[in-house]
Amino acid sequence: MSIFGYDPARVTLLRARTIGAIDALAGLHSSDPEAAHALRVARLLRQNLEDTWLPAVDDIVSSTAMCTWRRNAGLTEDAMVRRLGRLVERFDTMSGTTDRARATSLLNGAIDGLLDALRGNGDIGRAHDRLIATALVLTDRADRDPTLAAWLAGLIGADDRWFEAIGRLDEIVRRGLAPDHVSALHPATFVLAIGGGWWSATPERIEFLAHWATRTPIWAEALLDAPWSVDLSVVVGVTRALVLHTSHTSDATMPPRVSDTAERTDALLRLVAGAPAAAAMLLADPGVLAAVATSPRLDPDAVEAVVAAALGGPPMDGSTAHRDQLELLAELVRLTPPGSMAEGAARGLARSVGPFLDELGIHLDTRRPVVIPVGDEQVVLGTYEELAALLGGVLDDPAAQATLGLVLAAHRSEQRDAAVRALREDPARSPTAAVAVMAGHLADTTRILHLVDTAREDRDELHALRFAMARARTDELLGMVGLIPAVGPARAVPLTRQLTTVSTRAVAKAVHAAGPERVPDVGLDRDLAVDFTVVALEAPTRDPVVRRALGLDPVPIERWTEIDSLLDAIASEPDPDERDQLHARVLAVVAGSPDLDAYLETVRSIAGDAGLGG
Amino acid sequence: MDVTPDPELLRRRAAGLRQLADRLATTPALSLDRYGGPETWSSPRADLCRQLLGANRVQLRHAAEDLLTRARRLERRADEAELTLGVLR
């Protein structure tokens, strides 16, 4: 499976150019007030490069995956030249690469020599050099001869001696008892490079490698160093074993030899999070999903990343992947008892729930289990109460709650846009039907808000959510997390989908920077009522086609102009009392027109705060 | 009392805006896509980064065009101010 590809030289150049681009943008200044907008756009671009683009490039550069183990295999120069020369001569005297007996004898000699040296019968440095030189020559031959490569993989991939020797060597190196140039990482990456796809052929082979990975951190380290040398299923298999081991839900009887296995587990989780398909594969294991959802022993940031990648990653192969994601969500509902959700899982879920909201909004039902149809099949997500309990776990974490607020606001905007598209596509429908279309779309978000309301009855505990929802309408907040929703190609990716890639840490930071630490307690209903009016009026105010479709043509243009300026003022007003006053003025203008008043009243009664039971 | 703006000042501001527009239009960030295409890196994350950069680039180009419009407006005001001052003299 090949999902990723990197060109080391080009990535290095890209990084340098990115830093140059950031510096150039930082150097833009002007004291002219007319330049304020342009400078703001330049600042947003710079932030995007700093917070999104550069970290993504850095993640690749910092991974030594770009370098093959051969470039710096840990040999001293003299030793390399001497040994390589001798080995190449010996190989050249063989009858081609068919002389498997000679190759076997060379490898056995090298690994047994290392094991002997580790037992005190020989020089560790020399045994290591011999092993590496043999490995270099064999790898060189294997590169040109796939049959030899496959044979070598079978020879080494399941040979306990290699894993035992490399594990012991690692221990000795960590204790500082080996010569300086000796590293267990080089032979370990050799084994991975040779084993490559061999392990992925059967679950038993993956299990073999995973078993050794729980005994010594060197295998996880080697995978992290050169993850692309093996199939993703191997990375997933090893990560699975380590997650179960670290979270102590495994039946593994061998304790880790060193204490930093958990650190490697977290790093592998982050690695898997880089490939949504791998993340989905990992979390498809109920044991891993339960550990990730509830274990406090795993790093929250790593868990957030892997949950968000599995649930919110772009579908790789259409509806199958979408069904898998829905089933994963259903499993998460089932495996997370109320009050037990780990903070990383809460944050990952908050980030990735956006793409599910369309279906959730339509199918939410307080009386029966929520069932989502996918093609000819269907996925039972859980009961209304179970979903509310899951959401309650998300709301327990402030960063997750703020992110959920942003996601809900994005969803509401998308629903409004969907209604506008529908009205524009079929302008011939009656105004009554058009109002019903608008109200129906907005009602989907209201149903989700009702679920939030059920999840957390005490609305005083929803400050972060409310504030993020209210501020989400400003470009500043979205710009701070690297997203610009309203321009050009970005429209191709819905904001709820884009948010799956933004860390909750970044959202929490932006929300904090965008306003007061504690949001004035004005009540959820009051906040939402203002937002709802804005959303319901924005489309007809700014789009004549929508206005016509909704039967609002008779409303004089002066009234729309007044509403437009009031909506703008509300969007940029941080003070809740001022927002309330502006809202009252909007309602007064609306009340002055019977048509407009009837429209807003109808939409509100179907999809507004009335839908919250307020 | 109405004050006629200083045409020279307006022209200087217009020149400043034009200079900034020029710097925006030629800023290296606009050519990053040449170095960060799928031949350099490909992954869902890379795709998203490219999409976001694309959106930013469009916005930056619009901002540069907006600056030129504002500069032209200032220059027009400078022309008008010069005419007014000529009449007053």
XYZ file of C-alpha atoms in Angstrom:
703
model
C 0.000 0.000 0.000
C 1.562 3.249 -1.029
C -0.134 6.351 0.297
C 2.866 8.529 0.955
C 5.813 9.637 -1.059
C 8.635 12.030 -0.353
C 11.647 13.176 -2.284
C 14.318 13.983 0.340
C 16.203 16.525 -1.768
C 13.045 18.337 -2.844
C 11.627 18.333 0.699
C 14.846 19.880 2.003
C 14.641 22.557 -0.696
C 10.949 23.106 0.068
C 11.760 23.668 3.723
C 14.404 26.277 2.884
C 12.017 28.052 0.486
C 9.239 27.980 3.084
C 11.452 29.632 5.691
C 12.482 32.225 3.088
C 8.820 32.859 2.257
C 7.949 33.313 5.951
C 10.848 35.745 6.423
C 9.792 37.741 3.367
C 6.221 37.998 4.658
C 7.493 39.028 8.095
C 9.356 41.894 6.436
C 6.217 43.493 5.004
C 5.334 46.753 6.750
C 3.251 49.825 6.101
C 1.907 52.495 8.400
C -0.788 53.492 5.885
C -4.278 52.573 7.168
C -5.239 51.679 3.571
C -2.713 48.832 3.746
C -4.237 47.274 6.877
C -6.316 44.690 5.003
C -3.437 43.602 2.776
C -1.106 43.263 5.745
C -3.712 41.194 7.551
C -3.938 38.825 4.591
C -0.138 38.586 4.506
C -0.131 37.836 8.239
C -2.712 35.080 7.778
C -0.616 33.525 5.048
C 2.462 33.718 7.247
C 0.599 32.082 10.130
C -0.619 29.361 7.824
C 2.924 28.699 6.650
C 4.260 28.722 10.214
C 1.515 26.681 11.846
C 0.446 24.281 9.113
C 2.832 24.089 6.194
C 6.219 24.238 7.938
C 5.323 21.753 10.727
C 4.145 19.308 8.063
C 7.444 19.686 6.190
C 9.411 19.509 9.440
C 7.712 16.267 10.414
C 9.146 14.716 7.276
C 12.570 16.295 7.572
C 12.941 15.318 11.249
C 12.147 11.734 10.364
C 15.330 10.027 9.262
C 13.105 7.868 7.113
C 14.443 9.853 4.231
C 17.890 8.416 4.751
C 18.408 4.759 4.169
C 20.278 2.948 6.871
C 23.085 2.414 4.416
C 24.177 6.026 4.263
C 25.509 5.903 7.791
C 25.658 2.326 8.803
C 27.884 2.902 11.789
C 31.097 1.565 10.382
C 34.381 3.340 10.855
C 35.745 4.292 7.462
C 38.750 1.969 7.569
C 36.714 -0.938 8.785
C 34.141 -0.378 6.076
C 36.686 -0.273 3.276
C 38.551 -3.340 4.538
C 35.552 -5.490 5.247
C 33.585 -4.483 2.203
C 36.547 -5.226 -0.025
C 36.986 -8.694 1.416
C 33.280 -9.516 1.291
C 32.793 -8.305 -2.242
C 35.740 -10.480 -3.321
C 34.236 -13.486 -1.599
C 30.855 -12.852 -3.160
C 32.321 -12.397 -6.585
C 33.868 -15.838 -6.337
C 30.426 -17.332 -5.762
C 28.506 -18.806 -8.629
C 26.188 -15.824 -8.885
C 23.547 -15.175 -6.289
C 22.359 -18.758 -6.439
C 24.962 -19.767 -3.924
C 22.543 -19.521 -1.042
C 24.646 -21.798 1.116
C 27.530 -19.306 1.021
C 25.215 -16.407 1.817
C 23.666 -18.381 4.669
C 27.075 -19.219 6.010
C 28.156 -15.564 5.834
C 25.038 -14.363 7.655
C 25.184 -17.110 10.259
C 28.843 -16.389 10.838
C 28.096 -12.713 11.317
C 25.147 -13.120 13.680
C 26.724 -15.939 15.690
C 29.900 -13.876 15.945
C 27.874 -11.000 17.407
C 26.054 -13.288 19.839
C 29.395 -14.761 20.963
C 30.864 -11.306 21.442
C 27.834 -10.249 23.465
C 28.381 -13.295 25.690
C 31.934 -12.123 26.321
C 33.656 -14.298 23.716
C 34.979 -11.705 21.325
C 35.181 -8.037 20.460
C 31.736 -6.411 20.160
C 32.961 -3.630 17.876
C 34.500 -6.055 15.399
C 31.516 -8.404 15.481
C 29.209 -5.432 14.850
C 31.353 -4.229 11.936
C 31.401 -7.704 10.417
C 27.635 -7.963 10.662
C 27.076 -4.536 9.104
C 29.540 -5.135 6.286
C 27.866 -8.450 5.492
C 24.506 -6.717 5.598
C 25.718 -3.970 3.250
C 26.939 -6.420 0.648
C 23.853 -8.610 0.847
C 21.518 -5.619 0.636
C 23.385 -4.360 -2.385
C 22.918 -7.729 -4.094
C 19.310 -8.028 -2.951
C 18.518 -4.628 -4.472
C 19.375 -6.068 -7.871
C 17.944 -9.542 -7.344
C 14.330 -9.778 -6.058
C 14.627 -13.555 -5.646
C 17.601 -13.164 -3.368
C 15.794 -10.388 -1.496
C 12.775 -12.627 -0.844
C 15.005 -15.486 0.246
C 16.982 -13.258 2.624
C 13.756 -11.894 4.129
C 12.591 -15.420 4.915
C 15.975 -16.324 6.339
C 16.210 -13.367 8.713
C 12.587 -12.330 9.281
C 11.740 -15.117 11.712
C 15.189 -15.978 13.081
C 15.124 -15.408 16.843
C 18.919 -15.071 16.897
C 18.805 -11.738 15.063
C 16.197 -10.299 17.417
C 17.920 -11.663 20.506
C 21.340 -10.352 19.415
C 20.111 -6.913 18.390
C 18.074 -6.579 21.601
C 21.125 -7.434 23.710
C 23.346 -5.138 21.689
C 20.852 -2.327 22.279
C 21.006 -2.922 26.016
C 24.788 -2.822 26.037
C 24.883 0.338 23.915
C 22.363 2.042 26.240
C 24.541 1.175 29.229
C 27.511 2.776 27.476
C 29.432 -0.512 27.342
C 29.877 -0.689 23.550
C 32.482 1.100 21.376
C 31.360 4.568 20.267
C 30.593 3.733 16.652
C 28.425 0.730 17.535
C 24.678 1.179 17.400
C 21.912 -1.399 17.577
C 19.851 0.826 15.307
C 21.895 -0.022 12.216
C 21.472 -3.805 12.356
C 17.840 -3.326 13.392
C 17.093 -1.112 10.386
C 18.935 -3.648 8.211
C 16.596 -6.369 9.450
C 13.582 -4.141 8.770
C 14.860 -3.211 5.312
C 15.447 -6.871 4.442
C 12.204 -8.089 6.076
C 10.226 -5.314 4.369
C 6.986 -6.664 3.021
C 7.775 -10.232 4.150
C 6.193 -9.729 7.572
C 3.024 -8.258 6.121
C 2.209 -11.509 4.317
C 0.611 -13.170 7.365
C -0.673 -12.011 10.765
C 1.655 -14.545 12.432
C 4.717 -12.899 10.896
C 3.590 -9.461 12.057
C 2.906 -10.949 15.471
C 6.461 -12.276 15.594
C 7.958 -8.821 15.041
C 5.402 -7.212 17.361
C 6.324 -9.686 20.098
C 9.969 -8.597 19.930
C 8.931 -4.942 19.828
C 7.298 -5.317 23.249
C 10.543 -6.730 24.659
C 12.963 -4.031 23.565
C 12.370 -0.475 22.285
C 14.932 -0.851 19.496
C 12.359 -2.249 17.044
C 9.961 0.625 17.569
C 12.916 2.975 17.255
C 14.010 1.356 13.992
C 10.460 1.575 12.640
C 10.324 5.238 13.558
C 13.684 5.759 11.899
C 12.731 4.100 8.626
C 8.971 3.541 8.619
C 8.726 3.338 4.856
C 10.946 0.262 4.693
C 8.050 -1.925 5.826
C 4.406 -2.222 4.874
C 1.937 -0.056 6.808
C 0.280 -3.195 8.158
C 3.569 -4.042 9.906
C 3.766 -0.587 11.498
C 0.143 -0.984 12.575
C 0.773 -4.488 13.983
C 3.737 -3.339 16.043
C 1.880 -0.241 17.244
C -1.079 -2.423 18.235
C 1.139 -4.654 20.377
C 2.804 -1.682 22.019
C -0.483 0.130 22.716
C -1.888 -2.974 24.393
C 1.366 -3.461 26.271
C 1.664 0.176 27.380
C -1.952 0.465 28.416
C -1.551 -2.808 30.388
C -4.518 -4.401 28.755
C -2.292 -6.932 27.039
C -1.730 -10.437 28.231
C 1.962 -9.943 27.471
C 3.897 -11.575 30.255
C 7.287 -10.078 29.547
C 7.817 -6.656 31.053
C 9.696 -4.171 28.884
C 13.427 -4.213 29.493
C 13.634 -0.472 29.562
C 11.173 2.063 30.828
C 10.780 4.158 27.693
C 8.565 1.769 25.738
C 5.615 4.112 26.364
C 7.468 6.956 24.682
C 8.020 4.799 21.579
C 4.353 3.772 21.666
C 3.297 7.420 21.582
C 5.714 8.155 18.731
C 4.367 5.192 16.750
C 0.804 6.369 17.369
C 1.772 9.740 15.887
C 3.368 7.988 12.935
C 0.229 5.936 12.301
C -1.836 9.112 12.607
C -0.020 10.384 9.506
C -1.873 7.805 7.401
C -5.653 7.780 7.949
C -5.971 4.290 6.461
C -3.380 2.961 8.923
C -5.055 4.771 11.812
C -8.386 3.204 10.856
C -6.721 -0.207 10.607
C -5.226 0.227 14.090
C -8.432 1.374 15.772
C -10.440 -1.400 14.113
C -8.952 -3.604 16.833
C -11.457 -3.385 19.733
C -8.687 -3.822 22.325
C -6.703 -0.926 20.896
C -9.826 1.217 20.547
C -10.782 0.572 24.171
C -7.241 1.433 25.303
C -7.120 4.585 23.213
C -10.595 5.673 24.356
C -10.045 5.224 28.062
C -6.402 4.620 29.022
C -4.683 7.484 30.836
C -1.273 5.924 30.108
C -1.111 6.994 26.467
C -0.046 10.483 25.433
C -3.198 12.614 24.859
C -1.730 14.424 21.835
C -0.802 11.141 20.142
C -4.224 9.660 20.901
C -5.946 12.800 19.597
C -4.008 12.595 16.352
C -4.724 8.920 15.738
C -8.438 9.170 16.621
C -8.844 12.230 14.393
C -7.022 10.508 11.521
C -9.090 7.325 11.787
C -12.461 9.032 12.173
C -11.918 12.199 10.185
C -9.362 11.206 7.563
C -10.383 11.670 3.953
C -12.155 8.569 2.661
C -9.608 6.562 0.682
C -11.961 4.323 -1.194
C -15.408 5.856 -1.131
C -18.341 4.484 0.781
C -16.505 1.497 2.277
C -14.165 3.798 4.147
C -17.100 5.942 5.233
C -18.951 2.906 6.555
C -15.783 1.836 8.387
C -15.592 5.274 9.969
C -19.235 5.103 11.048
C -18.669 1.638 12.502
C -15.631 2.945 14.343
C -17.744 5.736 15.806
C -20.358 3.159 16.847
C -17.634 1.056 18.515
C -16.402 4.157 20.320
C -19.928 4.741 21.624
C -20.078 1.125 22.798
C -16.605 0.968 24.374
C -16.655 4.273 26.235
C -18.716 4.059 29.420
C -19.960 7.452 30.682
C -17.244 9.378 32.479
C -14.392 7.178 31.280
C -13.228 8.959 28.137
C -9.516 9.805 28.019
C -8.755 13.423 27.158
C -6.906 12.510 23.938
C -9.909 10.541 22.687
C -12.235 13.432 23.610
C -10.086 15.848 21.630
C -9.723 13.540 18.648
C -13.463 13.000 18.565
C -14.182 16.747 18.805
C -11.926 17.354 15.811
C -13.309 14.594 13.659
C -17.024 14.612 14.427
C -17.711 17.354 11.848
C -18.004 15.133 8.748
C -20.598 12.971 10.577
C -22.871 15.838 11.570
C -24.853 15.928 8.310
C -26.041 12.350 8.783
C -26.292 12.641 12.551
C -28.472 15.760 12.256
C -30.873 13.977 9.922
C -31.131 10.702 11.835
C -30.988 11.824 15.477
C -34.033 10.512 17.278
C -34.706 10.650 20.999
C -37.053 7.650 20.884
C -35.082 4.971 19.037
C -31.472 3.991 18.255
C -29.743 6.224 15.747
C -29.322 4.257 12.529
C -27.322 5.632 9.587
C -27.935 4.031 6.181
C -24.851 3.493 3.991
C -25.771 2.221 0.541
C -27.776 -0.967 1.036
C -26.489 -1.416 4.574
C -26.898 0.479 7.793
C -24.829 1.268 10.880
C -26.415 1.468 14.321
C -24.583 4.264 16.134
C -26.282 3.831 19.502
C -29.177 5.231 21.458
C -29.721 8.959 21.881
C -28.604 8.671 25.515
C -25.445 6.784 24.554
C -24.528 9.437 21.993
C -25.231 12.162 24.554
C -22.940 10.353 27.020
C -20.174 10.197 24.412
C -20.586 13.905 23.745
C -20.520 14.478 27.498
C -17.024 12.957 27.508
C -15.972 15.428 24.811
C -17.437 18.361 26.751
C -15.442 17.401 29.858
C -12.257 18.618 28.201
C -12.050 22.401 27.633
C -9.932 22.172 24.446
C -12.248 19.511 23.015
C -15.269 21.609 23.966
C -13.910 24.729 22.240
C -13.131 22.684 19.146
C -16.618 21.206 19.147
C -18.000 24.754 19.300
C -16.005 25.670 16.225
C -17.098 22.490 14.424
C -20.774 23.121 15.223
C -20.553 26.704 13.988
C -18.877 25.484 10.790
C -21.603 22.890 10.346
C -24.338 25.473 10.747
C -22.712 27.654 8.070
C -22.425 24.643 5.776
C -26.094 23.832 6.316
C -27.032 27.392 5.420
C -24.832 27.210 2.299
C -26.432 23.881 1.358
C -29.874 25.485 1.661
C -28.749 28.424 -0.497
C -27.405 26.035 -3.143
C -30.698 24.134 -3.149
C -32.692 27.353 -3.521
C -30.476 28.609 -6.329
C -30.668 25.301 -8.198
C -34.462 25.279 -8.131
C -35.684 28.871 -7.964
C -39.126 27.829 -9.255
C -40.310 26.216 -6.023
C -42.909 28.084 -3.969
C -41.752 30.508 -1.272
C -43.351 28.276 1.380
C -41.340 25.300 0.129
C -38.201 27.455 -0.048
C -38.595 28.554 3.578
C -39.061 24.899 4.520
C -35.769 24.039 2.736
C -33.904 26.730 4.661
C -35.503 25.746 7.966
C -34.914 22.039 7.341
C -31.174 22.522 6.829
C -30.791 24.756 9.862
C -32.836 22.311 11.950
C -30.142 19.649 11.475
C -27.671 21.728 13.462
C -30.304 22.526 16.077
C -30.822 18.795 16.652
C -27.082 18.419 17.323
C -27.235 21.361 19.720
C -30.111 19.647 21.469
C -27.880 16.602 21.881
C -25.183 18.849 23.405
C -27.834 20.263 25.689
C -28.802 16.760 26.766
C -25.150 15.811 27.284
C -24.532 18.699 29.642
C -27.588 20.028 31.375
C -25.613 22.602 33.316
C -25.075 25.236 30.650
C -22.601 27.101 32.850
C -20.168 24.343 31.912
C -20.357 25.147 28.238
C -18.452 28.418 28.213
C -15.739 27.244 25.818
C -18.259 25.788 23.385
C -20.433 28.879 23.373
C -17.549 31.238 22.985
C -15.991 29.249 20.139
C -19.366 29.068 18.374
C -19.872 32.796 18.663
C -16.334 33.659 17.564
C -16.234 31.085 14.787
C -17.898 33.565 12.482
C -14.816 35.752 12.482
C -12.049 35.113 9.979
C -9.495 36.000 12.634
C -10.176 32.903 14.727
C -10.164 30.589 11.717
C -7.074 32.308 10.379
C -5.296 31.720 13.670
C -5.799 27.994 13.318
C -4.615 28.106 9.718
C -7.986 27.983 7.986
C -9.522 30.483 5.610
C -13.023 29.254 4.854
C -14.422 31.675 2.363
C -11.871 31.942 -0.403
C -11.403 30.093 -3.661
C -10.250 26.476 -3.617
C -10.691 26.163 0.162
C -14.417 25.887 -0.542
C -13.723 22.549 -2.176
C -13.004 21.141 1.273
C -15.820 21.821 3.777
C -14.696 23.622 6.900
C -15.885 20.750 9.106
C -13.536 18.470 7.124
C -10.661 20.952 7.317
C -11.068 21.184 11.078
C -10.266 17.470 11.420
C -6.644 18.374 10.682
C -6.346 21.164 13.256
C -5.126 20.190 16.720
C -7.421 21.037 19.608
C -4.400 22.641 21.260
C -4.242 25.168 18.380
C -7.991 25.800 18.635
C -7.847 26.313 22.404
C -4.917 28.711 21.978
C -6.733 30.686 19.292
C -9.985 30.835 21.250
C -8.072 32.011 24.310
C -6.248 34.663 22.265
C -9.485 35.781 20.630
C -11.297 36.698 23.811
C -11.546 36.811 27.560
C -10.457 33.852 29.616
C -13.914 33.465 31.061
C -16.907 34.097 28.905
C -19.590 36.263 30.504
C -22.417 34.046 31.604
C -25.172 35.099 29.267
C -26.757 31.687 28.861
C -26.577 29.263 25.981
C -29.999 30.156 24.636
C -29.243 33.871 24.449
C -25.993 33.312 22.538
C -27.548 30.846 20.177
C -30.573 33.043 19.541
C -28.348 35.859 18.280
C -26.296 33.477 16.140
C -29.407 31.867 14.748
C -30.934 35.158 13.662
C -27.682 36.069 11.923
C -27.466 32.739 10.094
C -31.138 32.806 9.060
C -30.952 36.367 7.722
C -27.499 36.355 6.133
C -28.448 34.435 3.001
C -31.519 36.477 1.952
C -29.770 39.731 2.915
C -26.752 39.082 0.736
C -28.160 37.000 -2.103
C -30.993 38.421 -4.275
C -31.708 34.991 -5.786
C -32.313 33.516 -2.336
C -34.397 36.548 -1.426
C -36.597 35.978 -4.462
C -36.863 32.241 -3.798
C -38.010 32.887 -0.231
C -40.711 35.285 -1.452
C -39.005 38.239 0.216
C -38.927 40.425 -2.917
C -41.445 42.946 -1.576
C -39.136 43.882 1.332
C -37.639 47.272 0.429
C -33.906 47.384 -0.331
C -33.315 50.000 2.410
C -34.422 47.456 4.994
C -31.923 44.886 3.664
C -29.161 47.497 3.725
C -29.925 48.265 7.353
C -30.001 44.584 8.291
C -26.737 44.005 6.424
C -24.898 46.671 8.414
C -26.370 45.365 11.690
C -25.284 41.787 10.887
C -21.780 43.082 10.181
C -21.778 44.928 13.480
C -22.878 41.794 15.383
C -20.141 39.735 13.725
C -17.428 42.075 14.953
C -18.907 42.843 18.390
C -17.249 40.918 21.240
C -19.382 42.299 24.068
C -22.458 40.093 24.656
C -24.601 42.980 25.915
C -23.795 45.054 22.834
C -24.534 42.019 20.649
C -27.875 41.687 22.372
C -28.712 45.307 21.680
C -27.742 44.963 18.038
C -29.818 41.787 17.871
C -32.816 43.669 19.258
C -32.352 46.305 16.558
C -32.279 43.604 13.868
C -35.489 42.118 15.231
C -37.090 45.570 15.253
C -36.188 46.091 11.589
C -37.503 42.606 10.768
C -40.739 43.299 12.657
C -41.300 46.352 10.469
C -41.836 44.098 7.459
C -44.646 41.509 7.658
C -43.007 39.298 5.007
C -39.639 39.287 6.737
C -41.218 38.824 10.140
C -43.185 35.822 8.906
C -40.052 34.290 7.338
C -37.939 34.581 10.494
C -40.769 33.374 12.697
C -41.329 30.292 10.522
C -37.638 29.380 10.382
C -37.244 29.944 14.114
C -40.238 27.822 15.004
C -38.955 24.919 12.896
C -35.221 25.169 13.387
C -34.389 27.919 15.833
C -33.780 28.056 19.555
C -37.336 26.802 19.969
C -35.919 23.510 18.771
C -33.752 23.450 21.906
C -36.839 23.426 24.018
C -36.088 26.959 25.134
C -13.566 74.654 7.300
C -12.793 72.050 4.598
C -9.117 71.348 4.124
C -7.845 70.358 0.685
C -5.535 67.350 1.113
C -1.885 67.689 0.191
C -1.534 66.147 -3.305
C 2.097 65.285 -2.734
C 1.248 63.419 0.434
C -1.506 61.513 -1.374
C 0.864 60.587 -4.190
C 3.486 59.449 -1.691
C 0.893 57.244 0.017
C -0.191 55.884 -3.363
C 3.427 55.077 -4.202
C 3.789 53.288 -0.856
C 0.690 51.196 -1.568
C 1.921 50.378 -5.071
C 5.280 49.329 -3.647
C 3.565 47.089 -1.088
C 1.322 45.618 -3.817
C 4.420 44.865 -5.850
C 6.073 43.145 -2.877
C 2.936 41.102 -2.254
C 2.689 40.101 -5.903
C 6.289 38.918 -5.963
C 6.555 37.496 -2.460
C 8.273 34.068 -2.485
C 5.255 32.427 -0.807
C 3.397 32.737 -4.104
C 5.887 30.451 -5.816
C 6.059 27.844 -3.047
C 3.736 25.594 -5.013
C 6.541 25.147 -7.556
C 8.608 23.452 -4.860
C 5.853 21.716 -2.913
C 3.970 19.759 -5.560
C 3.115 16.042 -5.433
C 6.546 15.214 -6.863
C 8.047 16.580 -3.622
C 5.607 15.194 -1.084
C 2.324 13.407 -1.336
C 0.018 12.537 1.499
C -3.446 13.640 2.622
C -1.775 16.193 4.862
C 0.305 17.515 1.965
C -2.848 17.779 -0.155
C -4.540 19.825 2.525
C -1.487 22.058 2.941
C -1.499 22.709 -0.797
C -5.219 23.505 -0.761
C -4.771 25.974 2.082
C -1.795 27.580 0.383
C -3.844 27.854 -2.802
C -6.595 29.657 -0.898
C -4.043 31.968 0.731
C -2.472 32.772 -2.621
C -5.808 33.775 -4.130
C -6.462 35.986 -1.135
C -3.019 37.565 -1.347
C -3.439 38.317 -5.062
C -6.789 39.946 -4.328
C -5.158 41.998 -1.580
C -2.458 43.159 -4.000
C -5.111 44.151 -6.548
C -7.053 45.918 -3.812
C -3.929 47.889 -2.895
C -3.540 49.033 -6.508
C -7.199 50.131 -6.546
C -6.651 52.086 -3.360
C -3.481 53.621 -4.804
C -5.383 54.702 -7.927
C -8.055 56.238 -5.712
C -5.461 58.225 -3.800
C -3.905 59.390 -7.059
C -7.305 60.508 -8.300
C -7.821 62.435 -5.097
C -4.383 63.986 -5.597
C -5.374 65.088 -9.116
C -8.579 66.604 -7.780
C -6.723 68.347 -4.964
C -4.246 69.804 -7.421
C -7.091 71.142 -9.522
C -8.746 72.659 -6.443
C -5.500 74.238 -5.303
C -4.921 75.633 -8.816
C -8.360 77.284 -8.751
C -7.737 78.723 -5.286
C -4.452 80.238 -6.369
